[in-house]
Amino acid sequence: MNQTILKNMIAEWLEEFALPTFIPRDAAPTPADLRNLSEILALVGPRRAGKTFVMYQMIAGLMEQGFAGRDDILFLDFEDYRLRDFAPEDMETLFVTFRQLTGKDPAWLFFDEIHQIPAWSRVIRSLHNRGRYRIVISGSNARLLLPDIATELRGRYRDHLILPFSFKEMLRWSGISWTERTFYTAAKGDLLRIFDTFLKTGGFPEVLKKDSPGERRQLLQNYYQTIFYRDIVEHYNIRAKSLMEGMMTCCLHQFSSLFSLSAFEKSLKSQRRPGSKRTLANYLAYLQEAFFILCVDKFSYSPRQRVMNPKKIFLMDPGFIALTEDFSENKGRILENVVAVELYRRRQTFHYYKNRWECDFIVRDADAVNLQAIQVCWTLTTGNRERELRGLLAAMEKLSLPQGLILTYDEEESLPAAPDRRIAVMPVWKWLLDK
């Protein structure tokens, strides 16, 4: 690695780079948390979700609170084309160059898109073992979340999940403040207006800046292609690109629906196309690792039953739904997708329930002791009320739950379900603001 390139990049950071304005993110650690940081802190999430700006928020907080100066911090974005040849052995040259320019070692390391470095986890572990640095890293690959990474980093690792804007953050981005009293005033219309945009556009910050639906769709299409080619095909060296593309397209169109590897394999065989079930399982895992989809297991206390049954597929951001059919045809599924992503954002464990009837979500704590049953639909009508209640009540009875929840677009009531059982109906947008 050319030392002059490193010198130029460090000098740019120290002398020229101005921290941009940003919308404060709820998942960002506070300066007080960072001051006492002893573990390696990883910001993980989809590409273009705002992880770099969360780093800027953290750096700004440290400097504003007087915990660090600019020359105490080394910030590098490893997706910068100038670092394409950066190798693990170049790390020492990096620190020599920083000391040459500042006269001291950095106290803080902010390494953006760290997974671009070969053997990055061993590099970071070695730096952490020196005890000189507080280390914050980011990556767009879900492998940074895997337990084996934390094990490789010897328990000195914790992660912060950074997804595209939540509804609450989108209100902040739109400059709309609210309290619970807002729900009962005309200003509720502003909340619903932004919620409608959230359902159609999603929460990617750069997408929200675009003025027209066409521009937003084009940018989402670019994200889609980048995930496919860079985060999946190139990263995993996929040779059967058409098969991978077919599975990704299938997941895009089957959001909030069950996906069976066996059925997909049979479909390929009927078309005389290659693709083993093991290969398909790997490809589905790659789509998760690239933060394109969530795969949700069927609820069961048996791990084997959870693995053997079809998965339920959700897109990591509702904006991608704009690349499919007309919005009006999918409104209930879109709401369900939004709920799934929010549960994932809250780091909750959840499954779908399906025996004779289906309930959209069974949410549970780590010990599977406290469970909650949630059904999602756009609206309750005479045509669907019985079906929605039947699925929810079936889950409540099977799991001995006294309360259930139905999330809709904008309805609120309490329904007597049966002796000792109650069902609350609540707007999704209000539930999103609840925590």
Short mmCIF file of C-alpha atoms in Angstrom, two decimals:
data_model
loop_
_atom_site.label_atom_id
_atom_site.label_comp_id
_atom_site.label_asym_id
_atom_site.label_seq_id
_atom_site.Cartn_x
_atom_site.Cartn_y
_atom_site.Cartn_z
CA MET A 1 0.00 0.00 0.00
CA ASN A 2 1.38 3.40 -1.00
CA GLN A 3 2.13 5.43 2.15
CA THR A 4 1.49 8.68 0.29
CA ILE A 5 -2.14 7.63 -0.24
CA LEU A 6 -2.54 6.98 3.48
CA LYS A 7 -0.91 10.30 4.31
CA ASN A 8 -3.28 12.14 1.97
CA MET A 9 -6.34 10.47 3.44
CA ILE A 10 -5.33 11.11 7.05
CA ALA A 11 -4.47 14.73 6.25
CA GLU A 12 -7.86 15.20 4.57
CA TRP A 13 -9.56 13.89 7.70
CA LEU A 14 -7.53 16.11 10.04
CA GLU A 15 -7.56 19.33 8.04
CA GLU A 16 -10.29 19.43 5.43
CA PHE A 17 -13.14 17.11 6.25
CA ALA A 18 -16.21 18.82 7.74
CA LEU A 19 -18.71 16.60 9.52
CA PRO A 20 -22.01 16.82 7.60
CA THR A 21 -25.35 17.59 9.17
CA PHE A 22 -27.24 14.47 10.19
CA ILE A 23 -30.53 13.28 11.67
CA PRO A 24 -29.82 11.82 15.14
CA ARG A 25 -30.37 8.07 15.08
CA ASP A 26 -31.99 6.24 17.98
CA ALA A 27 -29.55 3.32 17.78
CA ALA A 28 -26.43 5.48 18.10
CA PRO A 29 -24.50 5.13 21.38
CA THR A 30 -24.23 8.29 23.49
CA PRO A 31 -20.89 10.04 24.12
CA ALA A 32 -21.05 8.87 27.75
CA ASP A 33 -21.39 5.26 26.58
CA LEU A 34 -18.47 5.68 24.20
CA ARG A 35 -16.22 7.28 26.78
CA ASN A 36 -16.18 4.06 28.77
CA LEU A 37 -16.05 1.78 25.74
CA SER A 38 -13.96 -1.29 26.41
CA GLU A 39 -15.38 -3.65 23.80
CA ILE A 40 -15.13 -3.51 20.03
CA LEU A 41 -18.32 -1.77 18.91
CA ALA A 42 -19.73 -2.86 15.55
CA LEU A 43 -22.34 -0.92 13.58
CA VAL A 44 -24.04 -3.43 11.32
CA GLY A 45 -26.85 -3.17 8.81
CA PRO A 46 -27.78 -2.82 5.15
CA ARG A 47 -25.80 -0.85 2.62
CA ARG A 48 -26.88 2.83 2.50
CA ALA A 49 -28.83 2.59 5.77
CA GLY A 50 -26.82 5.42 7.36
CA LYS A 51 -24.06 3.64 9.32
CA THR A 52 -21.44 6.18 8.20
CA PHE A 53 -23.61 9.04 9.43
CA VAL A 54 -24.07 7.25 12.75
CA MET A 55 -20.27 7.24 12.99
CA TYR A 56 -20.32 10.98 12.28
CA GLN A 57 -22.93 11.40 15.04
CA MET A 58 -20.69 9.51 17.45
CA ILE A 59 -17.59 11.50 16.48
CA ALA A 60 -19.46 14.81 16.77
CA GLY A 61 -20.72 13.83 20.22
CA LEU A 62 -17.23 12.96 21.44
CA MET A 63 -15.81 16.27 20.24
CA GLU A 64 -18.74 18.38 21.48
CA GLN A 65 -18.49 16.82 24.95
CA GLY A 66 -14.74 17.39 25.03
CA PHE A 67 -13.95 13.67 25.20
CA ALA A 68 -11.80 13.76 22.05
CA GLY A 69 -10.21 16.17 19.59
CA ARG A 70 -9.99 15.67 15.85
CA ASP A 71 -6.37 14.49 16.15
CA ASP A 72 -7.41 11.83 18.70
CA ILE A 73 -9.56 10.13 16.07
CA LEU A 74 -8.62 8.07 13.03
CA PHE A 75 -11.53 7.68 10.62
CA LEU A 76 -11.26 5.61 7.43
CA ASP A 77 -13.85 4.40 4.95
CA PHE A 78 -12.56 1.14 3.50
CA GLU A 79 -14.91 1.43 0.55
CA ASP A 80 -12.86 4.40 -0.66
CA TYR A 81 -11.35 3.36 -4.01
CA ARG A 82 -7.94 4.50 -2.81
CA LEU A 83 -7.94 1.71 -0.21
CA ARG A 84 -8.83 -1.09 -2.61
CA ASP A 85 -5.34 -2.63 -2.15
CA PHE A 86 -5.25 -2.22 1.64
CA ALA A 87 -4.03 -5.43 3.29
CA PRO A 88 -3.74 -6.43 6.96
CA GLU A 89 0.01 -5.77 6.96
CA ASP A 90 -0.65 -2.14 5.93
CA MET A 91 -2.20 -1.40 9.33
CA GLU A 92 1.20 -0.67 10.89
CA THR A 93 2.01 1.75 8.10
CA LEU A 94 -1.30 3.46 8.77
CA PHE A 95 -0.41 4.11 12.43
CA VAL A 96 3.11 5.22 11.60
CA THR A 97 1.67 7.73 9.15
CA PHE A 98 -0.91 9.01 11.65
CA ARG A 99 1.81 9.54 14.25
CA GLN A 100 4.01 11.25 11.66
CA LEU A 101 1.22 13.79 11.03
CA THR A 102 -0.04 14.29 14.60
CA GLY A 103 2.85 13.40 16.87
CA LYS A 104 0.76 10.84 18.77
CA ASP A 105 -1.23 7.65 18.42
CA PRO A 106 -4.98 7.83 17.83
CA ALA A 107 -7.18 7.10 20.84
CA TRP A 108 -10.24 6.31 18.72
CA LEU A 109 -10.47 4.15 15.61
CA PHE A 110 -13.55 4.52 13.40
CA PHE A 111 -13.26 2.02 10.56
CA ASP A 112 -16.17 2.15 8.11
CA GLU A 113 -17.02 -0.95 6.01
CA ILE A 114 -14.29 -2.94 7.75
CA HIS A 115 -15.32 -6.20 6.08
CA GLN A 116 -13.55 -5.02 2.91
CA ILE A 117 -10.22 -5.93 4.57
CA PRO A 118 -9.16 -9.58 4.27
CA ALA A 119 -9.12 -11.33 7.68
CA TRP A 120 -10.56 -8.18 9.22
CA SER A 121 -11.64 -9.84 12.50
CA ARG A 122 -8.09 -10.96 13.30
CA VAL A 123 -6.77 -7.48 12.49
CA ILE A 124 -9.28 -5.83 14.82
CA ARG A 125 -8.67 -8.38 17.56
CA SER A 126 -4.92 -7.67 17.41
CA LEU A 127 -5.51 -3.92 17.64
CA HIS A 128 -7.90 -4.36 20.56
CA ASN A 129 -5.39 -6.59 22.38
CA ARG A 130 -2.93 -3.71 22.46
CA GLY A 131 -5.23 -1.83 24.83
CA ARG A 132 -4.46 1.55 23.23
CA TYR A 133 -7.58 2.17 21.20
CA ARG A 134 -11.32 2.45 21.51
CA ILE A 135 -12.57 0.78 18.35
CA VAL A 136 -15.77 1.33 16.37
CA ILE A 137 -16.30 -0.59 13.13
CA SER A 138 -19.09 -0.90 10.60
CA GLY A 139 -20.05 -3.38 7.91
CA SER A 140 -22.84 -4.08 5.45
CA ASN A 141 -22.63 -7.84 5.79
CA ALA A 142 -24.77 -9.69 8.31
CA ARG A 143 -21.81 -11.94 9.11
CA LEU A 144 -20.68 -9.21 11.49
CA LEU A 145 -23.70 -10.24 13.57
CA LEU A 146 -22.92 -13.94 13.67
CA PRO A 147 -22.03 -15.52 17.04
CA ASP A 148 -18.82 -17.01 15.64
CA ILE A 149 -17.49 -13.50 14.95
CA ALA A 150 -18.07 -12.53 18.56
CA THR A 151 -16.35 -15.76 19.57
CA GLU A 152 -13.40 -15.06 17.30
CA LEU A 153 -13.14 -11.64 18.90
CA ARG A 154 -13.07 -13.43 22.25
CA GLY A 155 -16.12 -11.86 23.79
CA ARG A 156 -14.80 -8.33 23.28
CA TYR A 157 -17.43 -7.43 20.74
CA ARG A 158 -20.94 -6.01 20.76
CA ASP A 159 -23.05 -4.76 17.92
CA HIS A 160 -25.48 -1.97 17.19
CA LEU A 161 -27.97 -2.67 14.42
CA ILE A 162 -28.45 0.26 12.05
CA LEU A 163 -31.37 -0.15 9.67
CA PRO A 164 -32.93 2.43 7.33
CA PHE A 165 -35.00 5.07 9.12
CA SER A 166 -37.74 3.83 11.40
CA PHE A 167 -41.09 5.63 11.26
CA LYS A 168 -40.10 7.58 14.36
CA GLU A 169 -36.83 8.67 12.73
CA MET A 170 -38.64 9.53 9.49
CA LEU A 171 -40.88 11.92 11.45
CA ARG A 172 -37.73 13.49 12.85
CA TRP A 173 -36.26 13.76 9.36
CA SER A 174 -39.49 15.42 8.20
CA GLY A 175 -39.36 17.95 11.04
CA ILE A 176 -42.58 16.73 12.65
CA SER A 177 -42.71 16.59 16.44
CA TRP A 178 -45.42 14.74 18.32
CA THR A 179 -46.71 13.72 21.71
CA GLU A 180 -49.47 11.28 22.63
CA ARG A 181 -51.89 14.22 22.56
CA THR A 182 -51.12 14.63 18.86
CA PHE A 183 -52.99 11.38 18.22
CA TYR A 184 -56.26 13.10 19.13
CA THR A 185 -55.83 16.38 17.22
CA ALA A 186 -55.90 17.44 13.58
CA ALA A 187 -52.09 17.16 13.61
CA LYS A 188 -52.60 13.40 13.48
CA GLY A 189 -53.05 13.97 9.76
CA ASP A 190 -49.37 14.91 9.51
CA LEU A 191 -48.41 11.62 11.13
CA LEU A 192 -50.58 9.67 8.70
CA ARG A 193 -49.19 11.60 5.73
CA ILE A 194 -45.61 10.67 6.66
CA PHE A 195 -46.69 7.12 7.45
CA ASP A 196 -48.20 6.80 3.96
CA THR A 197 -44.89 7.96 2.50
CA PHE A 198 -43.01 5.52 4.73
CA LEU A 199 -45.10 2.61 3.44
CA LYS A 200 -44.47 3.53 -0.20
CA THR A 201 -40.88 4.77 0.01
CA GLY A 202 -39.25 3.01 2.95
CA GLY A 203 -36.55 4.53 5.11
CA PHE A 204 -33.34 4.72 3.07
CA PRO A 205 -32.14 8.30 3.71
CA GLU A 206 -30.93 9.05 0.17
CA VAL A 207 -34.16 7.72 -1.32
CA LEU A 208 -36.19 10.11 0.83
CA LYS A 209 -34.26 13.04 -0.62
CA LYS A 210 -35.50 12.33 -4.13
CA ASP A 211 -38.41 14.45 -5.33
CA SER A 212 -40.30 12.12 -7.64
CA PRO A 213 -41.49 8.51 -7.34
CA GLY A 214 -39.54 7.71 -10.51
CA GLU A 215 -36.27 8.97 -9.03
CA ARG A 216 -36.89 7.06 -5.81
CA ARG A 217 -37.66 3.87 -7.69
CA GLN A 218 -34.52 4.23 -9.80
CA LEU A 219 -32.34 4.66 -6.71
CA LEU A 220 -33.95 1.64 -5.05
CA GLN A 221 -33.31 -0.31 -8.25
CA ASN A 222 -29.64 0.73 -8.03
CA TYR A 223 -29.49 -0.49 -4.43
CA TYR A 224 -31.09 -3.75 -5.50
CA GLN A 225 -28.51 -4.27 -8.25
CA THR A 226 -25.62 -3.34 -5.94
CA ILE A 227 -26.75 -5.87 -3.33
CA PHE A 228 -27.02 -8.51 -6.04
CA TYR A 229 -23.70 -7.94 -7.77
CA ARG A 230 -21.40 -6.63 -5.02
CA ASP A 231 -22.77 -8.07 -1.80
CA ILE A 232 -23.77 -11.47 -3.16
CA VAL A 233 -22.38 -12.46 -6.60
CA GLU A 234 -18.91 -10.97 -6.09
CA HIS A 235 -18.67 -11.53 -2.34
CA TYR A 236 -19.62 -15.22 -2.52
CA ASN A 237 -18.19 -15.86 -5.99
CA ILE A 238 -21.55 -17.02 -7.36
CA ARG A 239 -21.27 -18.79 -10.68
CA ALA A 240 -24.93 -19.61 -11.24
CA LYS A 241 -25.93 -15.95 -11.47
CA SER A 242 -29.25 -16.63 -13.18
CA LEU A 243 -30.28 -19.01 -10.38
CA MET A 244 -29.28 -16.49 -7.72
CA GLU A 245 -31.14 -13.75 -9.58
CA GLY A 246 -34.22 -15.94 -9.84
CA MET A 247 -34.26 -16.59 -6.11
CA MET A 248 -33.75 -12.92 -5.28
CA THR A 249 -36.58 -11.94 -7.63
CA CYS A 250 -38.81 -14.60 -6.08
CA CYS A 251 -38.12 -13.26 -2.58
CA LEU A 252 -38.82 -9.72 -3.77
CA HIS A 253 -42.27 -10.68 -5.02
CA GLN A 254 -43.09 -13.08 -2.19
CA PHE A 255 -42.53 -10.65 0.68
CA SER A 256 -44.68 -11.38 3.72
CA SER A 257 -45.33 -14.84 2.31
CA LEU A 258 -44.15 -18.38 2.90
CA PHE A 259 -41.15 -19.58 0.89
CA SER A 260 -40.44 -23.29 0.52
CA LEU A 261 -37.03 -24.44 -0.67
CA SER A 262 -38.55 -27.78 -1.67
CA ALA A 263 -41.21 -26.11 -3.79
CA PHE A 264 -38.64 -23.83 -5.40
CA GLU A 265 -36.42 -26.82 -6.18
CA LYS A 266 -39.36 -28.68 -7.76
CA SER A 267 -40.13 -25.61 -9.86
CA LEU A 268 -36.55 -25.59 -11.14
CA LYS A 269 -36.71 -29.30 -11.98
CA SER A 270 -39.95 -28.82 -13.89
CA GLN A 271 -38.12 -26.23 -16.00
CA ARG A 272 -35.10 -28.53 -16.30
CA ARG A 273 -32.91 -25.99 -14.57
CA PRO A 274 -30.09 -27.01 -12.18
CA GLY A 275 -30.17 -26.15 -8.48
CA SER A 276 -29.88 -28.46 -5.50
CA LYS A 277 -31.73 -27.84 -2.26
CA ARG A 278 -28.40 -27.30 -0.49
CA THR A 279 -27.38 -24.65 -3.03
CA LEU A 280 -30.74 -22.94 -2.66
CA ALA A 281 -30.41 -22.93 1.13
CA ASN A 282 -26.99 -21.28 0.78
CA TYR A 283 -28.37 -18.67 -1.60
CA LEU A 284 -31.20 -17.87 0.79
CA ALA A 285 -28.63 -17.41 3.56
CA TYR A 286 -26.63 -15.05 1.32
CA LEU A 287 -29.71 -12.87 0.82
CA GLN A 288 -30.02 -12.62 4.60
CA GLU A 289 -26.34 -11.92 5.11
CA ALA A 290 -26.59 -9.07 2.59
CA PHE A 291 -29.46 -7.59 4.65
CA PHE A 292 -31.88 -7.90 1.75
CA ILE A 293 -34.40 -10.19 3.48
CA LEU A 294 -35.46 -11.53 6.83
CA CYS A 295 -36.32 -15.23 7.06
CA VAL A 296 -38.74 -16.11 9.85
CA ASP A 297 -39.24 -19.67 11.09
CA LYS A 298 -42.51 -21.33 12.00
CA PHE A 299 -43.16 -21.26 15.73
CA SER A 300 -42.26 -24.49 17.44
CA TYR A 301 -40.48 -25.49 20.60
CA SER A 302 -38.63 -28.04 18.47
CA PRO A 303 -35.57 -26.64 16.64
CA ARG A 304 -35.91 -29.39 14.04
CA GLN A 305 -39.50 -28.39 13.28
CA ARG A 306 -38.46 -24.75 12.89
CA VAL A 307 -35.79 -25.73 10.36
CA MET A 308 -37.90 -28.20 8.39
CA ASN A 309 -40.88 -25.92 7.71
CA PRO A 310 -41.09 -23.16 5.09
CA LYS A 311 -39.71 -19.75 5.97
CA LYS A 312 -41.67 -16.53 5.88
CA ILE A 313 -39.86 -13.89 3.83
CA PHE A 314 -39.76 -10.17 4.59
CA LEU A 315 -37.83 -7.40 2.83
CA MET A 316 -35.42 -5.46 5.00
CA ASP A 317 -36.93 -2.16 3.85
CA PRO A 318 -40.48 -1.60 2.53
CA GLY A 319 -39.08 0.69 -0.16
CA PHE A 320 -38.05 -2.36 -2.21
CA ILE A 321 -41.74 -3.21 -2.58
CA ALA A 322 -41.93 -0.33 -5.07
CA LEU A 323 -40.01 -2.61 -7.44
CA THR A 324 -42.94 -5.08 -7.48
CA GLU A 325 -46.65 -4.75 -8.25
CA ASP A 326 -49.06 -1.93 -7.56
CA PHE A 327 -49.13 -0.72 -3.94
CA SER A 328 -52.90 -1.05 -3.62
CA GLU A 329 -52.73 -4.81 -4.21
CA ASN A 330 -50.31 -5.42 -1.34
CA LYS A 331 -51.37 -3.05 1.44
CA GLY A 332 -51.92 -5.71 4.12
CA ARG A 333 -48.66 -7.48 3.26
CA ILE A 334 -46.79 -4.17 3.35
CA LEU A 335 -48.06 -3.49 6.88
CA GLU A 336 -46.97 -6.98 7.92
CA ASN A 337 -43.51 -6.36 6.42
CA VAL A 338 -43.19 -3.10 8.35
CA VAL A 339 -44.05 -4.88 11.60
CA ALA A 340 -41.49 -7.63 10.93
CA VAL A 341 -38.70 -5.13 10.31
CA GLU A 342 -39.59 -3.21 13.47
CA LEU A 343 -39.50 -6.39 15.55
CA TYR A 344 -36.08 -7.13 14.07
CA ARG A 345 -34.98 -3.55 14.80
CA ARG A 346 -36.01 -4.05 18.42
CA ARG A 347 -33.93 -7.25 18.45
CA GLN A 348 -36.90 -9.38 19.40
CA THR A 349 -37.23 -13.08 18.55
CA PHE A 350 -40.33 -13.80 16.51
CA HIS A 351 -41.93 -16.55 14.41
CA TYR A 352 -45.08 -17.13 12.43
CA TYR A 353 -47.78 -19.51 13.71
CA LYS A 354 -49.47 -21.96 11.38
CA ASN A 355 -51.46 -25.08 12.11
CA ARG A 356 -54.96 -25.16 10.71
CA TRP A 357 -55.10 -21.37 10.93
CA GLU A 358 -52.34 -18.79 10.72
CA CYS A 359 -51.21 -15.99 13.03
CA ASP A 360 -48.65 -13.56 11.62
CA PHE A 361 -46.30 -13.24 14.60
CA ILE A 362 -45.48 -14.99 17.84
CA VAL A 363 -43.02 -12.77 19.67
CA ARG A 364 -41.04 -14.29 22.50
CA ASP A 365 -38.30 -13.46 24.96
CA ALA A 366 -34.97 -15.28 25.10
CA ASP A 367 -36.34 -18.07 27.30
CA ALA A 368 -39.60 -18.44 25.33
CA VAL A 369 -41.47 -17.82 28.59
CA ASN A 370 -43.30 -14.61 27.71
CA LEU A 371 -45.11 -14.80 24.38
CA GLN A 372 -47.24 -12.33 22.43
CA ALA A 373 -49.50 -13.11 19.47
CA ILE A 374 -49.85 -10.41 16.79
CA GLN A 375 -52.08 -10.40 13.71
CA VAL A 376 -51.66 -7.73 11.00
CA CYS A 377 -54.21 -6.61 8.41
CA TRP A 378 -54.95 -3.35 6.60
CA THR A 379 -58.47 -3.10 8.02
CA LEU A 380 -61.02 -5.27 9.75
CA THR A 381 -64.10 -5.81 7.57
CA THR A 382 -67.06 -8.14 7.57
CA GLY A 383 -65.22 -10.10 4.90
CA ASN A 384 -61.99 -10.72 6.83
CA ARG A 385 -62.81 -10.20 10.51
CA GLU A 386 -63.66 -13.83 11.15
CA ARG A 387 -60.52 -15.09 9.41
CA GLU A 388 -58.17 -12.69 11.21
CA LEU A 389 -59.74 -13.41 14.60
CA ARG A 390 -59.73 -17.15 13.98
CA GLY A 391 -55.99 -17.26 13.33
CA LEU A 392 -55.16 -15.06 16.31
CA LEU A 393 -57.46 -16.96 18.68
CA ALA A 394 -56.04 -20.29 17.52
CA ALA A 395 -52.54 -19.14 18.50
CA MET A 396 -53.77 -17.69 21.79
CA GLU A 397 -55.54 -20.91 22.73
CA LYS A 398 -52.66 -23.15 21.70
CA LEU A 399 -50.14 -21.08 23.66
CA SER A 400 -52.46 -20.19 26.58
CA LEU A 401 -52.19 -16.44 25.98
CA PRO A 402 -54.77 -14.19 27.69
CA GLN A 403 -54.21 -11.24 25.33
CA GLY A 404 -53.75 -10.79 21.61
CA LEU A 405 -53.02 -7.82 19.35
CA ILE A 406 -54.33 -6.90 15.90
CA LEU A 407 -52.42 -4.16 14.09
CA THR A 408 -54.26 -2.27 11.33
CA TYR A 409 -53.71 0.87 9.32
CA ASP A 410 -55.81 3.16 11.54
CA GLU A 411 -58.34 1.33 13.70
CA GLU A 412 -58.44 1.09 17.46
CA GLU A 413 -60.78 -0.85 19.72
CA SER A 414 -60.90 -3.65 22.27
CA LEU A 415 -62.59 -6.91 21.38
CA PRO A 416 -63.91 -9.48 23.86
CA ALA A 417 -62.60 -12.75 22.46
CA ALA A 418 -63.60 -15.41 24.95
CA PRO A 419 -63.73 -15.86 28.73
CA ASP A 420 -60.44 -14.58 30.19
CA ARG A 421 -59.17 -13.48 26.76
CA ARG A 422 -59.05 -9.99 25.22
CA ILE A 423 -57.89 -8.71 21.84
CA ALA A 424 -56.66 -5.15 21.35
CA VAL A 425 -56.88 -3.51 17.92
CA MET A 426 -54.28 -0.78 17.36
CA PRO A 427 -52.95 1.28 14.43
CA VAL A 428 -49.55 0.13 13.20
CA TRP A 429 -48.23 3.69 13.12
CA LYS A 430 -49.09 4.15 16.81
CA TRP A 431 -47.46 0.81 17.68
CA LEU A 432 -44.31 1.95 15.84
CA LEU A 433 -44.17 5.05 18.07
CA ASP A 434 -44.86 3.09 21.25
CA LYS A 435 -41.24 2.21 22.09
#
